[in-house]
Amino acid sequence: IPLAAVGYLDGTLAIYDVSSQSLRHRCQHESGIVELLWEETSPVVYTCSLDGAVRLWDSRSGKMISEYLGHTSEILDFALNKEASIVVTASGDNQAKVFCVQQPDR
């Protein structure tokens, strides 16, 4: 099933079924989503937000897989390494952080 993900400033992550043009899942951050990343070969959607958290979501179920905290301010940008095992974040608290990511089986 082809899916699309959209992050909103109200903290909503919406996952849509492209074929039927319908909302499949609605997930929630505590604050606005700044950016999202979605690996082409994985069901995992990565989000970062104004609440200083990185969250991993299962696009198939809409459930949060894991959460990475440590910033005292909003995350402004983030990136994944090629294997999607490391997330690097940059925050308004003038810090960069590196998180080792545990992913479920693909």
mmCIF file of N, CA and C in Angstrom:
data_model
loop_
_atom_site.group_PDB
_atom_site.id
_atom_site.type_symbol
_atom_site.label_atom_id
_atom_site.label_comp_id
_atom_site.label_asym_id
_atom_site.label_seq_id
_atom_site.Cartn_x
_atom_site.Cartn_y
_atom_site.Cartn_z
ATOM 1 N N ILE A 1 0.856 -1.180 0.000
ATOM 2 C CA ILE A 1 0.000 0.000 0.000
ATOM 3 C C ILE A 1 0.897 1.236 0.000
ATOM 4 N N PRO A 2 0.755 2.108 -0.973
ATOM 5 C CA PRO A 2 1.544 3.342 -0.967
ATOM 6 C C PRO A 2 1.005 4.308 0.095
ATOM 7 N N LEU A 3 1.915 4.781 0.952
ATOM 8 C CA LEU A 3 1.544 5.679 2.036
ATOM 9 C C LEU A 3 2.297 6.992 1.909
ATOM 10 N N ALA A 4 1.743 8.038 2.496
ATOM 11 C CA ALA A 4 2.394 9.343 2.569
ATOM 12 C C ALA A 4 2.244 9.849 3.997
ATOM 13 N N ALA A 5 3.257 10.571 4.480
ATOM 14 C CA ALA A 5 3.220 11.118 5.836
ATOM 15 C C ALA A 5 3.360 12.633 5.773
ATOM 16 N N VAL A 6 2.596 13.311 6.637
ATOM 17 C CA VAL A 6 2.632 14.768 6.723
ATOM 18 C C VAL A 6 2.711 15.147 8.196
ATOM 19 N N GLY A 7 3.653 16.047 8.540
ATOM 20 C CA GLY A 7 3.766 16.562 9.896
ATOM 21 C C GLY A 7 3.207 17.968 9.969
ATOM 22 N N TYR A 8 2.490 18.272 11.047
ATOM 23 C CA TYR A 8 1.833 19.568 11.205
ATOM 24 C C TYR A 8 2.343 20.297 12.443
ATOM 25 N N LEU A 9 2.213 21.612 12.437
ATOM 26 C CA LEU A 9 2.655 22.418 13.571
ATOM 27 C C LEU A 9 1.793 22.240 14.817
ATOM 28 N N ASP A 10 0.641 21.596 14.698
ATOM 29 C CA ASP A 10 -0.154 21.295 15.896
ATOM 30 C C ASP A 10 0.312 20.001 16.567
ATOM 31 N N GLY A 11 1.374 19.380 16.023
ATOM 32 C CA GLY A 11 1.935 18.163 16.593
ATOM 33 C C GLY A 11 1.418 16.880 15.978
ATOM 34 N N THR A 12 0.529 16.987 15.012
ATOM 35 C CA THR A 12 -0.055 15.803 14.384
ATOM 36 C C THR A 12 0.852 15.249 13.294
ATOM 37 N N LEU A 13 1.043 13.939 13.323
ATOM 38 C CA LEU A 13 1.636 13.206 12.208
ATOM 39 C C LEU A 13 0.486 12.448 11.567
ATOM 40 N N ALA A 14 0.201 12.766 10.315
ATOM 41 C CA ALA A 14 -0.883 12.101 9.592
ATOM 42 C C ALA A 14 -0.281 11.170 8.550
ATOM 43 N N ILE A 15 -0.749 9.930 8.545
ATOM 44 C CA ILE A 15 -0.294 8.945 7.565
ATOM 45 C C ILE A 15 -1.486 8.607 6.678
ATOM 46 N N TYR A 16 -1.307 8.858 5.394
ATOM 47 C CA TYR A 16 -2.392 8.701 4.426
ATOM 48 C C TYR A 16 -2.162 7.500 3.522
ATOM 49 N N ASP A 17 -3.240 6.832 3.166
ATOM 50 C CA ASP A 17 -3.236 5.810 2.129
ATOM 51 C C ASP A 17 -3.391 6.556 0.811
ATOM 52 N N VAL A 18 -2.358 6.537 -0.007
ATOM 53 C CA VAL A 18 -2.356 7.301 -1.255
ATOM 54 C C VAL A 18 -3.392 6.751 -2.234
ATOM 55 N N SER A 19 -3.537 5.440 -2.293
ATOM 56 C CA SER A 19 -4.471 4.822 -3.244
ATOM 57 C C SER A 19 -5.910 5.261 -3.015
ATOM 58 N N SER A 20 -6.330 5.232 -1.757
ATOM 59 C CA SER A 20 -7.716 5.586 -1.444
ATOM 60 C C SER A 20 -7.874 7.051 -1.049
ATOM 61 N N GLN A 21 -6.750 7.764 -0.955
ATOM 62 C CA GLN A 21 -6.738 9.173 -0.546
ATOM 63 C C GLN A 21 -7.448 9.373 0.789
ATOM 64 N N SER A 22 -7.172 8.454 1.725
ATOM 65 C CA SER A 22 -7.821 8.535 3.034
ATOM 66 C C SER A 22 -6.781 8.522 4.151
ATOM 67 N N LEU A 23 -7.158 9.109 5.284
ATOM 68 C CA LEU A 23 -6.308 9.120 6.459
ATOM 69 C C LEU A 23 -6.269 7.722 7.052
ATOM 70 N N ARG A 24 -5.068 7.214 7.239
ATOM 71 C CA ARG A 24 -4.920 5.868 7.801
ATOM 72 C C ARG A 24 -4.629 5.925 9.300
ATOM 73 N N HIS A 25 -3.721 6.844 9.710
ATOM 74 C CA HIS A 25 -3.364 6.978 11.127
ATOM 75 C C HIS A 25 -3.127 8.442 11.457
ATOM 76 N N ARG A 26 -3.457 8.787 12.691
ATOM 77 C CA ARG A 26 -3.151 10.112 13.226
ATOM 78 C C ARG A 26 -2.349 9.883 14.510
ATOM 79 N N CYS A 27 -1.124 10.403 14.534
ATOM 80 C CA CYS A 27 -0.226 10.242 15.671
ATOM 81 C C CYS A 27 0.019 11.630 16.259
ATOM 82 N N GLN A 28 0.461 11.704 17.529
ATOM 83 C CA GLN A 28 0.537 13.018 18.155
ATOM 84 C C GLN A 28 1.828 13.244 18.928
ATOM 85 N N HIS A 29 2.515 14.346 18.607
ATOM 86 C CA HIS A 29 3.581 14.909 19.437
ATOM 87 C C HIS A 29 2.919 15.879 20.398
ATOM 88 N N GLU A 30 3.660 16.282 21.435
ATOM 89 C CA GLU A 30 3.132 17.281 22.366
ATOM 90 C C GLU A 30 3.192 18.686 21.771
ATOM 91 N N SER A 31 4.088 18.896 20.808
ATOM 92 C CA SER A 31 4.245 20.204 20.155
ATOM 93 C C SER A 31 4.435 19.987 18.665
ATOM 94 N N GLY A 32 4.548 21.084 17.942
ATOM 95 C CA GLY A 32 4.622 21.035 16.489
ATOM 96 C C GLY A 32 5.758 20.194 15.936
ATOM 97 N N ILE A 33 5.480 19.504 14.858
ATOM 98 C CA ILE A 33 6.492 18.707 14.171
ATOM 99 C C ILE A 33 7.289 19.628 13.255
ATOM 100 N N VAL A 34 8.600 19.595 13.406
ATOM 101 C CA VAL A 34 9.500 20.441 12.632
ATOM 102 C C VAL A 34 9.891 19.762 11.325
ATOM 103 N N GLU A 35 10.137 18.461 11.411
ATOM 104 C CA GLU A 35 10.620 17.728 10.240
ATOM 105 C C GLU A 35 10.284 16.256 10.411
ATOM 106 N N LEU A 36 10.143 15.559 9.284
ATOM 107 C CA LEU A 36 10.007 14.111 9.340
ATOM 108 C C LEU A 36 10.870 13.488 8.255
ATOM 109 N N LEU A 37 11.306 12.280 8.531
ATOM 110 C CA LEU A 37 12.100 11.500 7.586
ATOM 111 C C LEU A 37 11.467 10.123 7.487
ATOM 112 N N TRP A 38 11.491 9.587 6.277
ATOM 113 C CA TRP A 38 10.926 8.264 6.074
ATOM 114 C C TRP A 38 11.825 7.527 5.105
ATOM 115 N N GLU A 39 12.460 6.492 5.614
ATOM 116 C CA GLU A 39 13.293 5.652 4.774
ATOM 117 C C GLU A 39 12.439 4.953 3.729
ATOM 118 N N GLU A 40 12.938 4.876 2.548
ATOM 119 C CA GLU A 40 12.181 4.287 1.439
ATOM 120 C C GLU A 40 11.834 2.817 1.658
ATOM 121 N N THR A 41 12.715 2.079 2.307
ATOM 122 C CA THR A 41 12.529 0.632 2.445
ATOM 123 C C THR A 41 12.005 0.209 3.818
ATOM 124 N N SER A 42 11.606 1.158 4.639
ATOM 125 C CA SER A 42 11.213 0.854 6.009
ATOM 126 C C SER A 42 9.823 1.402 6.321
ATOM 127 N N PRO A 43 9.095 0.756 7.211
ATOM 128 C CA PRO A 43 7.809 1.302 7.642
ATOM 129 C C PRO A 43 7.956 2.376 8.725
ATOM 130 N N VAL A 44 9.192 2.670 9.138
ATOM 131 C CA VAL A 44 9.421 3.591 10.251
ATOM 132 C C VAL A 44 9.485 5.039 9.763
ATOM 133 N N VAL A 45 8.675 5.899 10.408
ATOM 134 C CA VAL A 45 8.697 7.339 10.161
ATOM 135 C C VAL A 45 9.370 7.990 11.366
ATOM 136 N N TYR A 46 10.346 8.859 11.111
ATOM 137 C CA TYR A 46 11.060 9.584 12.153
ATOM 138 C C TYR A 46 10.528 11.009 12.184
ATOM 139 N N THR A 47 10.229 11.525 13.388
ATOM 140 C CA THR A 47 9.797 12.912 13.508
ATOM 141 C C THR A 47 10.620 13.610 14.584
ATOM 142 N N CYS A 48 10.826 14.915 14.389
ATOM 143 C CA CYS A 48 11.395 15.746 15.450
ATOM 144 C C CYS A 48 10.463 16.930 15.636
ATOM 145 N N SER A 49 10.494 17.507 16.842
ATOM 146 C CA SER A 49 9.458 18.492 17.132
ATOM 147 C C SER A 49 9.929 19.610 18.041
ATOM 148 N N LEU A 50 9.024 20.559 18.207
ATOM 149 C CA LEU A 50 9.267 21.703 19.070
ATOM 150 C C LEU A 50 9.327 21.306 20.539
ATOM 151 N N ASP A 51 8.864 20.095 20.895
ATOM 152 C CA ASP A 51 8.941 19.626 22.281
ATOM 153 C C ASP A 51 10.299 19.004 22.610
ATOM 154 N N GLY A 52 11.238 19.040 21.652
ATOM 155 C CA GLY A 52 12.592 18.550 21.888
ATOM 156 C C GLY A 52 12.746 17.049 21.779
ATOM 157 N N ALA A 53 11.766 16.372 21.212
ATOM 158 C CA ALA A 53 11.797 14.913 21.123
ATOM 159 C C ALA A 53 11.953 14.440 19.687
ATOM 160 N N VAL A 54 12.626 13.301 19.547
ATOM 161 C CA VAL A 54 12.624 12.542 18.293
ATOM 162 C C VAL A 54 11.776 11.312 18.571
ATOM 163 N N ARG A 55 10.842 11.044 17.679
ATOM 164 C CA ARG A 55 9.994 9.866 17.852
ATOM 165 C C ARG A 55 10.015 9.025 16.582
ATOM 166 N N LEU A 56 9.924 7.723 16.789
ATOM 167 C CA LEU A 56 9.829 6.778 15.679
ATOM 168 C C LEU A 56 8.437 6.178 15.709
ATOM 169 N N TRP A 57 7.802 6.124 14.536
ATOM 170 C CA TRP A 57 6.429 5.654 14.402
ATOM 171 C C TRP A 57 6.367 4.516 13.390
ATOM 172 N N ASP A 58 5.521 3.554 13.652
ATOM 173 C CA ASP A 58 5.272 2.476 12.701
ATOM 174 C C ASP A 58 4.140 2.929 11.782
ATOM 175 N N SER A 59 4.442 3.131 10.509
ATOM 176 C CA SER A 59 3.441 3.635 9.561
ATOM 177 C C SER A 59 2.322 2.625 9.321
ATOM 178 N N ARG A 60 2.577 1.355 9.618
ATOM 179 C CA ARG A 60 1.552 0.328 9.406
ATOM 180 C C ARG A 60 0.480 0.350 10.490
ATOM 181 N N SER A 61 0.894 0.653 11.721
ATOM 182 C CA SER A 61 -0.045 0.612 12.848
ATOM 183 C C SER A 61 -0.364 1.990 13.419
ATOM 184 N N GLY A 62 0.502 2.973 13.152
ATOM 185 C CA GLY A 62 0.331 4.297 13.742
ATOM 186 C C GLY A 62 0.847 4.390 15.167
ATOM 187 N N LYS A 63 1.457 3.343 15.668
ATOM 188 C CA LYS A 63 1.952 3.311 17.046
ATOM 189 C C LYS A 63 3.364 3.889 17.129
ATOM 190 N N MET A 64 3.637 4.571 18.265
ATOM 191 C CA MET A 64 4.987 5.055 18.508
ATOM 192 C C MET A 64 5.865 3.868 18.880
ATOM 193 N N ILE A 65 7.021 3.778 18.237
ATOM 194 C CA ILE A 65 7.964 2.689 18.484
ATOM 195 C C ILE A 65 8.918 3.065 19.603
ATOM 196 N N SER A 66 9.458 4.283 19.528
ATOM 197 C CA SER A 66 10.398 4.740 20.543
ATOM 198 C C SER A 66 10.484 6.254 20.530
ATOM 199 N N GLU A 67 11.081 6.773 21.605
ATOM 200 C CA GLU A 67 11.205 8.214 21.785
ATOM 201 C C GLU A 67 12.602 8.507 22.312
ATOM 202 N N TYR A 68 13.208 9.559 21.808
ATOM 203 C CA TYR A 68 14.544 9.960 22.215
ATOM 204 C C TYR A 68 14.483 11.393 22.714
ATOM 205 N N LEU A 69 14.873 11.582 23.981
ATOM 206 C CA LEU A 69 14.807 12.879 24.644
ATOM 207 C C LEU A 69 16.206 13.319 25.048
ATOM 208 N N GLY A 70 16.342 14.575 25.420
ATOM 209 C CA GLY A 70 17.630 15.063 25.899
ATOM 210 C C GLY A 70 17.828 16.544 25.649
ATOM 211 N N HIS A 71 17.058 17.114 24.750
ATOM 212 C CA HIS A 71 17.162 18.550 24.495
ATOM 213 C C HIS A 71 16.248 19.315 25.444
ATOM 214 N N THR A 72 16.650 20.548 25.763
ATOM 215 C CA THR A 72 15.835 21.416 26.612
ATOM 216 C C THR A 72 15.100 22.472 25.793
ATOM 217 N N SER A 73 15.213 22.378 24.483
ATOM 218 C CA SER A 73 14.555 23.316 23.579
ATOM 219 C C SER A 73 14.149 22.556 22.320
ATOM 220 N N GLU A 74 13.530 23.270 21.398
ATOM 221 C CA GLU A 74 13.041 22.641 20.170
ATOM 222 C C GLU A 74 14.175 22.068 19.324
ATOM 223 N N ILE A 75 13.883 20.986 18.625
ATOM 224 C CA ILE A 75 14.823 20.438 17.652
ATOM 225 C C ILE A 75 14.587 21.175 16.344
ATOM 226 N N LEU A 76 15.648 21.723 15.800
ATOM 227 C CA LEU A 76 15.556 22.530 14.587
ATOM 228 C C LEU A 76 15.797 21.720 13.321
ATOM 229 N N ASP A 77 16.581 20.647 13.447
ATOM 230 C CA ASP A 77 16.897 19.816 12.287
ATOM 231 C C ASP A 77 17.403 18.475 12.791
ATOM 232 N N PHE A 78 17.300 17.454 11.941
ATOM 233 C CA PHE A 78 17.885 16.165 12.288
ATOM 234 C C PHE A 78 18.199 15.394 11.020
ATOM 235 N N ALA A 79 19.055 14.381 11.178
ATOM 236 C CA ALA A 79 19.478 13.570 10.036
ATOM 237 C C ALA A 79 19.718 12.145 10.506
ATOM 238 N N LEU A 80 19.627 11.226 9.543
ATOM 239 C CA LEU A 80 19.889 9.803 9.780
ATOM 240 C C LEU A 80 21.143 9.390 9.038
ATOM 241 N N ASN A 81 21.867 8.422 9.598
ATOM 242 C CA ASN A 81 22.948 7.834 8.816
ATOM 243 C C ASN A 81 22.342 6.868 7.796
ATOM 244 N N LYS A 82 23.181 6.354 6.910
ATOM 245 C CA LYS A 82 22.706 5.507 5.808
ATOM 246 C C LYS A 82 21.968 4.262 6.293
ATOM 247 N N GLU A 83 22.407 3.689 7.398
ATOM 248 C CA GLU A 83 21.791 2.473 7.934
ATOM 249 C C GLU A 83 20.566 2.769 8.796
ATOM 250 N N ALA A 84 20.269 4.049 9.012
ATOM 251 C CA ALA A 84 19.159 4.482 9.870
ATOM 252 C C ALA A 84 19.317 3.959 11.296
ATOM 253 N N SER A 85 20.553 3.852 11.750
ATOM 254 C CA SER A 85 20.822 3.387 13.106
ATOM 255 C C SER A 85 21.277 4.515 14.024
ATOM 256 N N ILE A 86 21.555 5.688 13.449
ATOM 257 C CA ILE A 86 21.993 6.850 14.219
ATOM 258 C C ILE A 86 21.200 8.069 13.770
ATOM 259 N N VAL A 87 20.678 8.812 14.750
ATOM 260 C CA VAL A 87 20.000 10.083 14.498
ATOM 261 C C VAL A 87 20.846 11.180 15.127
ATOM 262 N N VAL A 88 21.129 12.223 14.359
ATOM 263 C CA VAL A 88 21.852 13.393 14.854
ATOM 264 C C VAL A 88 20.876 14.561 14.853
ATOM 265 N N THR A 89 20.803 15.275 15.976
ATOM 266 C CA THR A 89 19.865 16.386 16.101
ATOM 267 C C THR A 89 20.601 17.691 16.383
ATOM 268 N N ALA A 90 19.995 18.801 15.973
ATOM 269 C CA ALA A 90 20.468 20.143 16.306
ATOM 270 C C ALA A 90 19.296 20.872 16.941
ATOM 271 N N SER A 91 19.553 21.550 18.062
ATOM 272 C CA SER A 91 18.459 22.127 18.830
ATOM 273 C C SER A 91 18.677 23.599 19.131
ATOM 274 N N GLY A 92 17.589 24.250 19.500
ATOM 275 C CA GLY A 92 17.640 25.632 19.937
ATOM 276 C C GLY A 92 18.346 25.804 21.267
ATOM 277 N N ASP A 93 18.690 24.712 21.948
ATOM 278 C CA ASP A 93 19.467 24.796 23.187
ATOM 279 C C ASP A 93 20.970 24.844 22.901
ATOM 280 N N ASN A 94 21.319 25.073 21.625
ATOM 281 C CA ASN A 94 22.716 25.177 21.168
ATOM 282 C C ASN A 94 23.494 23.887 21.359
ATOM 283 N N GLN A 95 22.810 22.768 21.267
ATOM 284 C CA GLN A 95 23.462 21.472 21.382
ATOM 285 C C GLN A 95 23.107 20.592 20.195
ATOM 286 N N ALA A 96 24.037 19.738 19.864
ATOM 287 C CA ALA A 96 23.783 18.654 18.913
ATOM 288 C C ALA A 96 23.856 17.366 19.720
ATOM 289 N N LYS A 97 22.997 16.432 19.392
ATOM 290 C CA LYS A 97 23.003 15.150 20.097
ATOM 291 C C LYS A 97 23.009 14.015 19.084
ATOM 292 N N VAL A 98 23.577 12.897 19.506
ATOM 293 C CA VAL A 98 23.631 11.695 18.679
ATOM 294 C C VAL A 98 22.896 10.589 19.437
ATOM 295 N N PHE A 99 21.907 10.005 18.779
ATOM 296 C CA PHE A 99 21.121 8.924 19.379
ATOM 297 C C PHE A 99 21.319 7.652 18.559
ATOM 298 N N CYS A 100 21.607 6.552 19.247
ATOM 299 C CA CYS A 100 21.654 5.247 18.592
ATOM 300 C C CYS A 100 20.233 4.696 18.593
ATOM 301 N N VAL A 101 19.737 4.372 17.425
ATOM 302 C CA VAL A 101 18.335 4.011 17.237
ATOM 303 C C VAL A 101 18.175 2.499 17.208
ATOM 304 N N GLN A 102 17.213 2.019 17.978
ATOM 305 C CA GLN A 102 16.833 0.611 17.940
ATOM 306 C C GLN A 102 15.566 0.508 17.111
ATOM 307 N N GLN A 103 15.630 -0.221 16.019
ATOM 308 C CA GLN A 103 14.466 -0.374 15.148
ATOM 309 C C GLN A 103 13.878 -1.765 15.289
ATOM 310 N N PRO A 104 12.578 -1.863 15.101
ATOM 311 C CA PRO A 104 11.968 -3.191 15.073
ATOM 312 C C PRO A 104 12.364 -3.909 13.792
ATOM 313 N N ASP A 105 12.091 -5.187 13.733
ATOM 314 C CA ASP A 105 12.356 -5.928 12.498
ATOM 315 C C ASP A 105 11.568 -5.317 11.364
ATOM 316 N N ARG A 106 12.196 -5.313 10.194
ATOM 317 C CA ARG A 106 11.551 -4.689 9.033
ATOM 318 C C ARG A 106 10.665 -5.655 8.334
#
